[in-house]
Short mmCIF file of C-alpha atoms and ligand atoms in Angstrom, two decimals:
data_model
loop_
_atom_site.label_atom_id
_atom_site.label_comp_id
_atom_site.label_asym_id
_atom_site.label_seq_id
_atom_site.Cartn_x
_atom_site.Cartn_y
_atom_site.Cartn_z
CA UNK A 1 76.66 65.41 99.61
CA UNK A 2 79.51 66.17 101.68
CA UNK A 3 80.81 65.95 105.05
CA UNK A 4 79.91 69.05 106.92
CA UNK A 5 75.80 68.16 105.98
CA UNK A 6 76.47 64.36 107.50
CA UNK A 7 78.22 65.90 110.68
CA UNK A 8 75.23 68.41 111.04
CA UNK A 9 72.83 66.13 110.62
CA UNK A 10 73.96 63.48 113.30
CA UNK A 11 74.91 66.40 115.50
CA UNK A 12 71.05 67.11 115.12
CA UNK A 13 69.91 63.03 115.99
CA UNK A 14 69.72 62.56 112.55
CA UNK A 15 69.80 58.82 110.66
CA UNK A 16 71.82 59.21 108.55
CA UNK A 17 71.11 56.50 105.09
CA UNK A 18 73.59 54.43 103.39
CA UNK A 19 74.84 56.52 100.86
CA UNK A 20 76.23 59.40 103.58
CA UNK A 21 77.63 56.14 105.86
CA UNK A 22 79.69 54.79 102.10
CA UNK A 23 80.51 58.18 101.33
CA UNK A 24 82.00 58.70 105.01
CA UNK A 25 84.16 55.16 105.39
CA UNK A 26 84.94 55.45 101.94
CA UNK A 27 86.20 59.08 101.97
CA UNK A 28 87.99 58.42 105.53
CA UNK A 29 89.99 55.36 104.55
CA UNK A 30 91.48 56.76 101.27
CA UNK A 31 92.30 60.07 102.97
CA UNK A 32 90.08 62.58 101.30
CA UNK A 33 88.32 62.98 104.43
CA UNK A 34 90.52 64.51 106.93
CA UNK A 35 90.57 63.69 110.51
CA UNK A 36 89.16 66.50 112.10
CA UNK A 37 85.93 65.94 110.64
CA UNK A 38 85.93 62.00 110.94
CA UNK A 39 86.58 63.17 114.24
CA UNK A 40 83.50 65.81 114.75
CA UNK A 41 81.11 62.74 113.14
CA UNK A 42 82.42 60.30 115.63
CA UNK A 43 82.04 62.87 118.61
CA UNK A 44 78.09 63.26 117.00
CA UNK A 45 77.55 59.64 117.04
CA UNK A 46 78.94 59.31 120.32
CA UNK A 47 76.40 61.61 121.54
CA UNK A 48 73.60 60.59 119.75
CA UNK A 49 74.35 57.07 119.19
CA UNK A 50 72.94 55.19 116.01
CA UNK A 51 69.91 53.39 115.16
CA UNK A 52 70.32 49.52 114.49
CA UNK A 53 69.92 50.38 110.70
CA UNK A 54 72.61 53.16 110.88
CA UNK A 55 74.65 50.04 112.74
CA UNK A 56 73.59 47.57 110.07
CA UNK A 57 74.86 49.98 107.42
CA UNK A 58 78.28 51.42 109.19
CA UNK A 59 79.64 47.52 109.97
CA UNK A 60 78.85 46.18 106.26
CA UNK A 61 80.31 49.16 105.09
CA UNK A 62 83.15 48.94 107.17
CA UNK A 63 83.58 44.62 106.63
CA UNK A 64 83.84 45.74 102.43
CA UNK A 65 86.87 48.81 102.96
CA UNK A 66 89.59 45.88 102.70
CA UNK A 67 89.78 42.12 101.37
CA UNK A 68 87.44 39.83 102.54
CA UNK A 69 88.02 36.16 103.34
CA UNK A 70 86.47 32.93 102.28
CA UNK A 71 86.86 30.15 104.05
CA UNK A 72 86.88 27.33 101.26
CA UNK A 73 86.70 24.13 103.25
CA UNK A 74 83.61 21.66 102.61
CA UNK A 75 81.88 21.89 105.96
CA UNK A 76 80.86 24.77 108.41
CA UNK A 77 82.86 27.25 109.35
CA UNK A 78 82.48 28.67 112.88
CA UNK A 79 84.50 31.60 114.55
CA UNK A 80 83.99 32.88 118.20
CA UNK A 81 85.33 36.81 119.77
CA UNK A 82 85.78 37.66 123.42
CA UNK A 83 85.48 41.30 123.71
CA UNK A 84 88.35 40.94 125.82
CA UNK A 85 89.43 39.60 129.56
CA UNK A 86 92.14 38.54 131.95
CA UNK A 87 92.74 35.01 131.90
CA UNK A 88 90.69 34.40 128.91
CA UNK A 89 92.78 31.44 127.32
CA UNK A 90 89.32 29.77 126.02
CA UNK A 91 89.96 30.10 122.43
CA UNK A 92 92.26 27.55 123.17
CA UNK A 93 90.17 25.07 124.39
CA UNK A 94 87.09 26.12 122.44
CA UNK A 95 88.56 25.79 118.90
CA UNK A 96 89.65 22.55 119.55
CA UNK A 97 86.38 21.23 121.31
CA UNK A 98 84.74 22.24 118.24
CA UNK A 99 86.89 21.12 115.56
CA UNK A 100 86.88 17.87 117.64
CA UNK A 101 83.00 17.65 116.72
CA UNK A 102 83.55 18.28 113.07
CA UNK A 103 83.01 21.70 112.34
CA UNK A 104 85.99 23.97 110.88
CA UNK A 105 86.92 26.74 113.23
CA UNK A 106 89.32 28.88 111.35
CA UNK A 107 90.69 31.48 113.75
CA UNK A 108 92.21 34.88 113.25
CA UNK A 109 93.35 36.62 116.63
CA UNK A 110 95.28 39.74 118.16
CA UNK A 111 97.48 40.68 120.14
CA UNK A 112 97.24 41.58 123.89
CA UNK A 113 96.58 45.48 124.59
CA UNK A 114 96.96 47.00 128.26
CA UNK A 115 95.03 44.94 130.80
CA UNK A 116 93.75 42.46 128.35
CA UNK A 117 96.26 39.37 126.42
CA UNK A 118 95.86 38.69 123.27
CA UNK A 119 95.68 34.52 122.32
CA UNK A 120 99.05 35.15 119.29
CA UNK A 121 100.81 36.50 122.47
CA UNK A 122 100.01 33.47 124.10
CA UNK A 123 100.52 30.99 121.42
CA UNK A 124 103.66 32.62 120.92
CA UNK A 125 105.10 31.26 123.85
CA UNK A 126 105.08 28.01 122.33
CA UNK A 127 108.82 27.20 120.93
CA UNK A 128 108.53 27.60 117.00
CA UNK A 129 104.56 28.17 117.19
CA UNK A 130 104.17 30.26 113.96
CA UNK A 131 101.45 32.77 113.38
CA UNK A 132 102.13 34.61 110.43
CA UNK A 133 100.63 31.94 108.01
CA UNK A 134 100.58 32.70 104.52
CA UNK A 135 96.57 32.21 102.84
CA UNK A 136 96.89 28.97 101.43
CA UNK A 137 99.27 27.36 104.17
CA UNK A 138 96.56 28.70 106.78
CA UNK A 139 93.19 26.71 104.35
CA UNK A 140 95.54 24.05 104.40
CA UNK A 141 95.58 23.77 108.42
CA UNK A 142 92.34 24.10 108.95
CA UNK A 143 90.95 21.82 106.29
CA UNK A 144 93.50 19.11 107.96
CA UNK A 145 93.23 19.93 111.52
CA UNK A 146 89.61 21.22 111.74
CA UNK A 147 91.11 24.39 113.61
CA UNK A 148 93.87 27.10 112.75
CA UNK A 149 95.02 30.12 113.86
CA UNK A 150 96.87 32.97 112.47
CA UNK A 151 97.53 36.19 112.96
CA UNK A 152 95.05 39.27 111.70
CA UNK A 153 96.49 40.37 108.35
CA UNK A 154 96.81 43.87 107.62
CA UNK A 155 94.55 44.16 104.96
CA UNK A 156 91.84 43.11 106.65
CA UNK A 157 89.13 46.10 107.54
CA UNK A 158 91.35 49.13 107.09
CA UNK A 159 88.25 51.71 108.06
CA UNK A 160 88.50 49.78 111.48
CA UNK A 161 92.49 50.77 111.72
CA UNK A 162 91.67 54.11 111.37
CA UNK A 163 88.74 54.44 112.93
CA UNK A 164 89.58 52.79 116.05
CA UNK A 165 92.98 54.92 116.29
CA UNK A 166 90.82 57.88 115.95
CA UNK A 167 88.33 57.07 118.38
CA UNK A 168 91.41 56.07 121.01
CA UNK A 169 92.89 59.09 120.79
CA UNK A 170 89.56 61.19 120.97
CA UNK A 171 88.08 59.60 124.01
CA UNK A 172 85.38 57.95 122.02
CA UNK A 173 85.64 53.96 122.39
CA UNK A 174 82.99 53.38 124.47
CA UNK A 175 80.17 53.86 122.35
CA UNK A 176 78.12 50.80 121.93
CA UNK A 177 77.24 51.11 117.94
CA UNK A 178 80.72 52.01 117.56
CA UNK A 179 82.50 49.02 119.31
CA UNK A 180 79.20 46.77 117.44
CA UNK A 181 80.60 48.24 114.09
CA UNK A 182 84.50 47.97 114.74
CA UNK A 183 84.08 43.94 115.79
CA UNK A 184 81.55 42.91 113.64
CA UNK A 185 82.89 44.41 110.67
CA UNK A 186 85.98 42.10 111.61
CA UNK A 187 84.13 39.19 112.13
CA UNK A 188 82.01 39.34 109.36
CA UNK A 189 85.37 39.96 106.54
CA UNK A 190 87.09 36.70 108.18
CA UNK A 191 83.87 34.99 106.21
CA UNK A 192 82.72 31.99 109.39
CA UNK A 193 79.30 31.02 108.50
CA UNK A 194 78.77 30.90 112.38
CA UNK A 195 79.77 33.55 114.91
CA UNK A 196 79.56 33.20 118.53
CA UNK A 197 80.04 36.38 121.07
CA UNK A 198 81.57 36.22 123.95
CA UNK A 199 80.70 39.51 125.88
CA UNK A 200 82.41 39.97 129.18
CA UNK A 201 81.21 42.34 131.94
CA UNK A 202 82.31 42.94 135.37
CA UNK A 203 85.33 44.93 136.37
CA UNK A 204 87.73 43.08 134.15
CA UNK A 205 85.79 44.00 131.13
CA UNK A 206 85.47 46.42 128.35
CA UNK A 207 81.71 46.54 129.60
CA UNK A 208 81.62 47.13 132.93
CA UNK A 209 77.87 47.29 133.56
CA UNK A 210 75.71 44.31 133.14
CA UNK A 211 73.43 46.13 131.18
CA UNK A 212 75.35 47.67 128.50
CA UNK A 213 76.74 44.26 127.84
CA UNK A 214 73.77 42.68 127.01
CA UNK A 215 72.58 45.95 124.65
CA UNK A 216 75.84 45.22 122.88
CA UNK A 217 75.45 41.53 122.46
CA UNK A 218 71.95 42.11 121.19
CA UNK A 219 73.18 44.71 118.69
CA UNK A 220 76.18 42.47 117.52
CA UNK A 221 73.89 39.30 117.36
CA UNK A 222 71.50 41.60 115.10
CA UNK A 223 74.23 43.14 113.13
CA UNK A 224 75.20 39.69 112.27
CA UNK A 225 72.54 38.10 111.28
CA UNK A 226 71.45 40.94 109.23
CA UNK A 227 74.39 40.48 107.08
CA UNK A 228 73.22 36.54 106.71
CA UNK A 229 75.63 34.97 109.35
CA UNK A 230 74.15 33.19 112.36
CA UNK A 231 75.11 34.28 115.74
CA UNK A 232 74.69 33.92 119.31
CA UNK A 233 76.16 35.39 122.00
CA UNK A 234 77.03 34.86 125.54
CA UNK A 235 77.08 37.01 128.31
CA UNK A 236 80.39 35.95 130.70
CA UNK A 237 80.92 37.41 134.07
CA UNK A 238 84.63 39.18 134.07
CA UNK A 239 84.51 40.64 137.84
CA UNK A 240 87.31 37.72 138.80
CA UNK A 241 90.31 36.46 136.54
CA UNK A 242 89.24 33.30 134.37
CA UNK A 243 90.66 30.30 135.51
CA UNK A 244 93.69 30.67 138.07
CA UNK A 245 96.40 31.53 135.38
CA UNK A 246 97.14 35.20 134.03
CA UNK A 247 100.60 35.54 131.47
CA UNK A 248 101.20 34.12 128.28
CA UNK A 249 103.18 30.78 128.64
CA UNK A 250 101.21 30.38 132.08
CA UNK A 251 97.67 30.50 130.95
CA UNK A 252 98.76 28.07 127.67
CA UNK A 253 99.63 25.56 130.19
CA UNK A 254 96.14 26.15 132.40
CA UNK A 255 94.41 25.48 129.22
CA UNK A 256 96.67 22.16 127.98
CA UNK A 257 95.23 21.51 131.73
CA UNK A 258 91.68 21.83 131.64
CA UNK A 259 92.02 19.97 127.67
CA UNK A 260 93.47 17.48 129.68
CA UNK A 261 90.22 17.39 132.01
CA UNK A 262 91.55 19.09 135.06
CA UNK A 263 90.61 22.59 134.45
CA UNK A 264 89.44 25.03 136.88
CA UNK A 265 85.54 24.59 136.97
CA UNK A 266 84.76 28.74 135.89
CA UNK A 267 86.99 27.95 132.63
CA UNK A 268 85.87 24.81 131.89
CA UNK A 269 82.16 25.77 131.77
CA UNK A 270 82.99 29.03 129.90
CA UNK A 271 84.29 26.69 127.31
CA UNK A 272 81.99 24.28 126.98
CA UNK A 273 79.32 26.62 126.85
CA UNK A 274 81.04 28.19 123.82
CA UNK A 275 81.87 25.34 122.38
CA UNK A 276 78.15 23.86 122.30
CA UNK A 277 76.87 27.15 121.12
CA UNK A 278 79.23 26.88 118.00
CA UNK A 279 77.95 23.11 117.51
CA UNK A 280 74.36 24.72 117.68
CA UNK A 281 75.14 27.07 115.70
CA UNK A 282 75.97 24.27 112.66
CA UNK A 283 73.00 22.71 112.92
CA UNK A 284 74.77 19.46 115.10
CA UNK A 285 71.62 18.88 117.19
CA UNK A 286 69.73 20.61 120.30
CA UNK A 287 71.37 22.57 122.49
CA UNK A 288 71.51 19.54 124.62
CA UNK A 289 72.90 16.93 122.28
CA UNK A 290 75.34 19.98 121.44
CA UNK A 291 76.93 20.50 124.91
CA UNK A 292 76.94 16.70 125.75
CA UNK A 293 79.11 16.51 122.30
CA UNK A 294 81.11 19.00 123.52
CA UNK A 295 81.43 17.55 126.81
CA UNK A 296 82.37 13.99 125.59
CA UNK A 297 85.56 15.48 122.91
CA UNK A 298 87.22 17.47 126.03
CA UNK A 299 86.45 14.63 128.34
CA UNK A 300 87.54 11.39 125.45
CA UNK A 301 90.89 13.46 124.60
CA UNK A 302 89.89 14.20 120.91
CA UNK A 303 89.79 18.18 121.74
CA UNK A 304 93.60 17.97 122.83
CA UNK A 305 94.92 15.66 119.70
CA UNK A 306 93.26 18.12 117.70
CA UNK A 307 95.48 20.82 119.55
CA UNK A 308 98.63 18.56 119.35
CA UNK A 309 97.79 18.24 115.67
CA UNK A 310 97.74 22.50 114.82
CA UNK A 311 100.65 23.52 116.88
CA UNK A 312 102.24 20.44 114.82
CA UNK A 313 101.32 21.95 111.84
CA UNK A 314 102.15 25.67 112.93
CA UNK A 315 105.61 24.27 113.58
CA UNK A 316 105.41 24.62 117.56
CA UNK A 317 107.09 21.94 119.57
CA UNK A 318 104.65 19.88 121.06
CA UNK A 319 106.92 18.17 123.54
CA UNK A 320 105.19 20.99 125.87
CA UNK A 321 101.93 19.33 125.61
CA UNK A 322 103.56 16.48 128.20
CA UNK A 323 106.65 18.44 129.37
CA UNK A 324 105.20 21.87 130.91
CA UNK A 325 109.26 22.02 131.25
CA UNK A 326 109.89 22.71 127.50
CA UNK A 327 108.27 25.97 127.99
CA UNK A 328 110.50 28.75 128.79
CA UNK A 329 111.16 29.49 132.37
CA UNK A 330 110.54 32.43 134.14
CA UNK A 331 113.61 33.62 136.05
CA UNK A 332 112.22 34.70 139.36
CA UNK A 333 109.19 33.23 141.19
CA UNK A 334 107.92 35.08 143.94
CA UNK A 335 105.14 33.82 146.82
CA UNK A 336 103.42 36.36 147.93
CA UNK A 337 101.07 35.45 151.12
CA UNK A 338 98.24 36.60 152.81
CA UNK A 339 98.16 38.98 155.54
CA UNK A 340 94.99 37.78 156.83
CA UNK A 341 92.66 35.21 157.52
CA UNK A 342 89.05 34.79 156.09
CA UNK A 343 86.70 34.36 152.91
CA UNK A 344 87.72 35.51 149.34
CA UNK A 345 84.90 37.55 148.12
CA UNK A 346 86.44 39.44 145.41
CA UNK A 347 89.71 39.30 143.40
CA UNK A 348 90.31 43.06 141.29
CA UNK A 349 90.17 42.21 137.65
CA UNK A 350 91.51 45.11 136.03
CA UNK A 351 94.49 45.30 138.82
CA UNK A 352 95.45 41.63 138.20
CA UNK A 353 96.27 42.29 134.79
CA UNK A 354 97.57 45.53 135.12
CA UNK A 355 99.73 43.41 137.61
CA UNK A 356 101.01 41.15 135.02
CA UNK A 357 101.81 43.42 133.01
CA UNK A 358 103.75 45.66 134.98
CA UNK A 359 105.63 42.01 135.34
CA UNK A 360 106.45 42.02 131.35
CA UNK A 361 102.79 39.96 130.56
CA UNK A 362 101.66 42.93 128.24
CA UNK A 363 102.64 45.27 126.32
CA UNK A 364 102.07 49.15 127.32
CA UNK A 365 102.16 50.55 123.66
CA UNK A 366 102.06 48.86 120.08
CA UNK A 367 105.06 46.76 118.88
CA UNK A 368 106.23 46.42 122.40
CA UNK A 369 108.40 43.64 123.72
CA UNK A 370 106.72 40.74 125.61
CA UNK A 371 107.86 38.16 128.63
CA UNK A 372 106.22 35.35 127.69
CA UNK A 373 107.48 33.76 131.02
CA UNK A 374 105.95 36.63 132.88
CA UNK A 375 102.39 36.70 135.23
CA UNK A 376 100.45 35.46 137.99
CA UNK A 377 99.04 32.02 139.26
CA UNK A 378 96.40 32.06 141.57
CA UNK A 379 96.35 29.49 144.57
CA UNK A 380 93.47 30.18 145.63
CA UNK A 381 90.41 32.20 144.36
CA UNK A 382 86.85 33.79 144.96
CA UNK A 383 84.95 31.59 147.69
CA UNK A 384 88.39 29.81 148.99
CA UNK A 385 89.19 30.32 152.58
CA UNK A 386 92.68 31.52 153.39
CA UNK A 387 94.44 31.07 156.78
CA UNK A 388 96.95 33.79 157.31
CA UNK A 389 100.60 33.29 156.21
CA UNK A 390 98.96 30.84 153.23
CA UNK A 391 100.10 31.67 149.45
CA UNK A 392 97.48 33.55 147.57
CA UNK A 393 99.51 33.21 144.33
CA UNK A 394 103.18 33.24 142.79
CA UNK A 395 104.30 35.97 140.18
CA UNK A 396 106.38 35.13 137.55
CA UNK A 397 108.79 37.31 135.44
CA UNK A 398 111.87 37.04 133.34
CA UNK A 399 112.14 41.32 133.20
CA UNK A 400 110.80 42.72 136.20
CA UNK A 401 113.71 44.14 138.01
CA UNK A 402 113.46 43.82 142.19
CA UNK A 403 112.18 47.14 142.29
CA UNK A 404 109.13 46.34 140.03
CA UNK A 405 108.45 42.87 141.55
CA UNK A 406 108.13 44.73 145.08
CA UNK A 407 105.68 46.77 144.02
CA UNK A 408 103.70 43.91 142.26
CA UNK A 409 103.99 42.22 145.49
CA UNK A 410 102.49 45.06 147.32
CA UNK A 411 99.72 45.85 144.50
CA UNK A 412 98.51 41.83 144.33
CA UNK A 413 98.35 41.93 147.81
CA UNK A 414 95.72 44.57 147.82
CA UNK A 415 93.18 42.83 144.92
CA UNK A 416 91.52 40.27 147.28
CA UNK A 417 88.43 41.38 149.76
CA UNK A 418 88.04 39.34 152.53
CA UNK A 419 85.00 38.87 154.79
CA UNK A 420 84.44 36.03 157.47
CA UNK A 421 81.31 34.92 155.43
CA UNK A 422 81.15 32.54 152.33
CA UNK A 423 80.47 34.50 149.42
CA UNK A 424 77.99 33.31 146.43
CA UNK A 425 80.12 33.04 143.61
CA UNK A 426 78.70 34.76 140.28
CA UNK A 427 77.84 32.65 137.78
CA UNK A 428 80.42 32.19 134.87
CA UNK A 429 77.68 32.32 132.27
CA UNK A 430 75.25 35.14 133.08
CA UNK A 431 72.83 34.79 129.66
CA UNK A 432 72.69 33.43 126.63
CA UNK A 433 70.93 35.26 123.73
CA UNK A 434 70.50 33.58 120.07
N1 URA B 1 87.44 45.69 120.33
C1 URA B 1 87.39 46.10 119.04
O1 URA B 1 87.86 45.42 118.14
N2 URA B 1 86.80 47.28 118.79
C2 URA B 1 86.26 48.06 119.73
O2 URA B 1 85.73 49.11 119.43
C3 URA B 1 86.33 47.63 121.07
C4 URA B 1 86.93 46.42 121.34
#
């Protein structure tokens, strides 16, 4: 076997079996395989995409090229992935819901990427909120606290590293067996015996048609429970921001908000729907009895002691949790107001967190610098009406020089449609599949 007969036969619509797949990711990761013809394979795959047993095969393959976690706590262990959004601070909220209910929810995250935040960003902005846990101080944390969360380690999935900074650079992320492979191979090595998807679409999203979303969830929800995990997967619309906060420190507060029962409705269903599916998941009762559990710990106060508990433990002050003051402050707030009267029918996704970070939210290459002070809060949002001269939202930064902020004045101005008719708002959850 070698490579050139694997790359002709997926150039050809080939399936290739598992022996080719090992002797690809095992070849690429340890460098015997050179780029250019990890490269050419991809590139074939992209074209010809993969059967579900090619999938099957790539992800496990992919989940065993690095160390592989077990969770060691007596109880079920329960993990959930957003494929990525603005606003998305529900891992937040979730992990805590859950835990709240008695089920372990030990949580490994990233960190934000162009358009998208990532939740260690966010946490970040915490003072003294540590992420970089060692093994045995992160067991510890969730075993007491029913929910941590650390920082991916680097050993984790290497084939993924090098995959995904192949497929980057050769145009080739958006193929749907390939995205299934590179988070589920993730997912599976952080060892939760319950995964629940959280697959965005709209413009915000990685998937920006409805359909392609749900052929991904299905794939990932297969791939998973093919490797013995159970898994279910929601569909979330991403064509407006979630919740009314975008920027690290910002959206930590909006969710200490909606744990504190006065979220924004959108976020607060998002969560709760996550939340019960992760109960489901271990076997707590019907789907039901699962989301009126998950109603009564945000709604009783257990979720947020169970948040005040980990950021305890992680060394974050949690003077924040009643003083939003203790956060740091951005140094210039801007208003910006509407031009117009009428109906909000559609907020730009994408734009608003390009917005934010253009205002020092994100970070525009790897390692960057972020202002955790820096983004946008909404005032009002899709199906609000608007009188001319009212504030559509305030934009925050610590680093945006004048020059900057002007233009991020202009841009936000521009990502609301109007119309003189109410709009029907999209649901939040679009479809459920177990
Ligand atoms: N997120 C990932 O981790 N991998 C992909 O391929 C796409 C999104």
């Amino acid at each position: 076997m070698n490579m050139y007969e694997i790359i002709t036969k997926k150039k050809r619509g080939g399936e290739l079996n598992g022996e080719e797949i090992a002797f690809f990711v095992k070849g690429y990761v340890d460098g015997t395989i050179p780029d250019y013809q990890a490269a050419a394979l991809v590139m074939a795959i992209w074209f010809n995409s993969m059967t579900e047993r090619e999938t099957v095969l790539l992800t496990q393959e992919m989940e065993h090229s690095g160390d592989i976690l077990s969770q060691s706590v007596d109880g079920f262990t329960a993990d959930k992935h957003s494929t990525g959004g603005v606003g998305d601070k529900t891992t937040l909220i979730v992990g805590p819901i859950a835990a709240a209910c008695g089920i372990f929810v030990p949580k490994m995250s990233g960190r934000g990427l162009g358009h998208t935040g990532g939740t260690i960003d966010k946490l970040e902005s915490i003072p003294g909120f540590n992420t970089a846990l060692s093994a045995e101080r992160f067991e510890e944390i969730v075993r007491d606290c029913g929910f941590a969360i650390a920082g991916q380690t680097g050993k984790l999935v290497p084939a993924d590293k090098k995959l995904y900074a192949l497929r980057d650079s050769i145009s080739a992320v958006d193929s749907i067996p390939l995205i299934c492979s590179s988070i589920m191979s993730k997912k599976l090595a952080t060892g939760a015996d319950g995964i629940v998807l959280d697959v965005k679409t709209g413009d915000g999203a990685f998937m920006k048609s409805y359909d392609d979303a749900v052929k991904l969830a299905e794939l990932m929800v297969k791939t998973a429970k093919a490797a013995g995990r159970k898994c279910s997967a929601v569909i979330s619309d991403m064509e407006q921001p979630l919740g009314m906060a975008v920027g690290n420190s910002l959206e930590v507060i909006e969710a200490l908000e909606t744990l504190k029962g006065r979220g924004e409705a959108r976020l607060r269903e998002l969560s709760l729907t996550l939340a019960a599916e992760m109960l489901l998941l271990s076997g707590k009762g019907t789907a039901k009895e699962c989301r009126k559990a998950a109603e009564e710990a945000l709604d009783s106060g257990s979720a947020i002691d169970v948040f005040r508990r980990t950021v305890k433990a992680q060394g974050g002050d949690t003077n924040v949790f009643d003083d939003y003051g203790k956060f740091p402050r951005a140094a210039a707030v801007t208003e910006v107001r509407s031009s117009e009267s009428g109906y909000i029918t559609h907020i730009h996704c994408e734009e608003t967190g390009l917005i934010a970070c253009s205002l020092g939210a994100g970070r525009t290459e790897l390692g960057g610098r972020i202002d955790s002070t820096a983004g946008i809060v909404f005032s009002k949002t899709v199906g609000d009406h608007v009188e001319k001269g009212e504030v559509l939202g305030r934009l925050y930064s610590s680093s945006a020089d004048e020059k900057t902020t002007a233009e991020a004045v202009a841009r936000f101005s521009e990502v609301f449609t109007f119309s003189h008719e109410k709009p029907i708002q999209m649901e939040i959850v679009r479809k459920i599949l177990r």
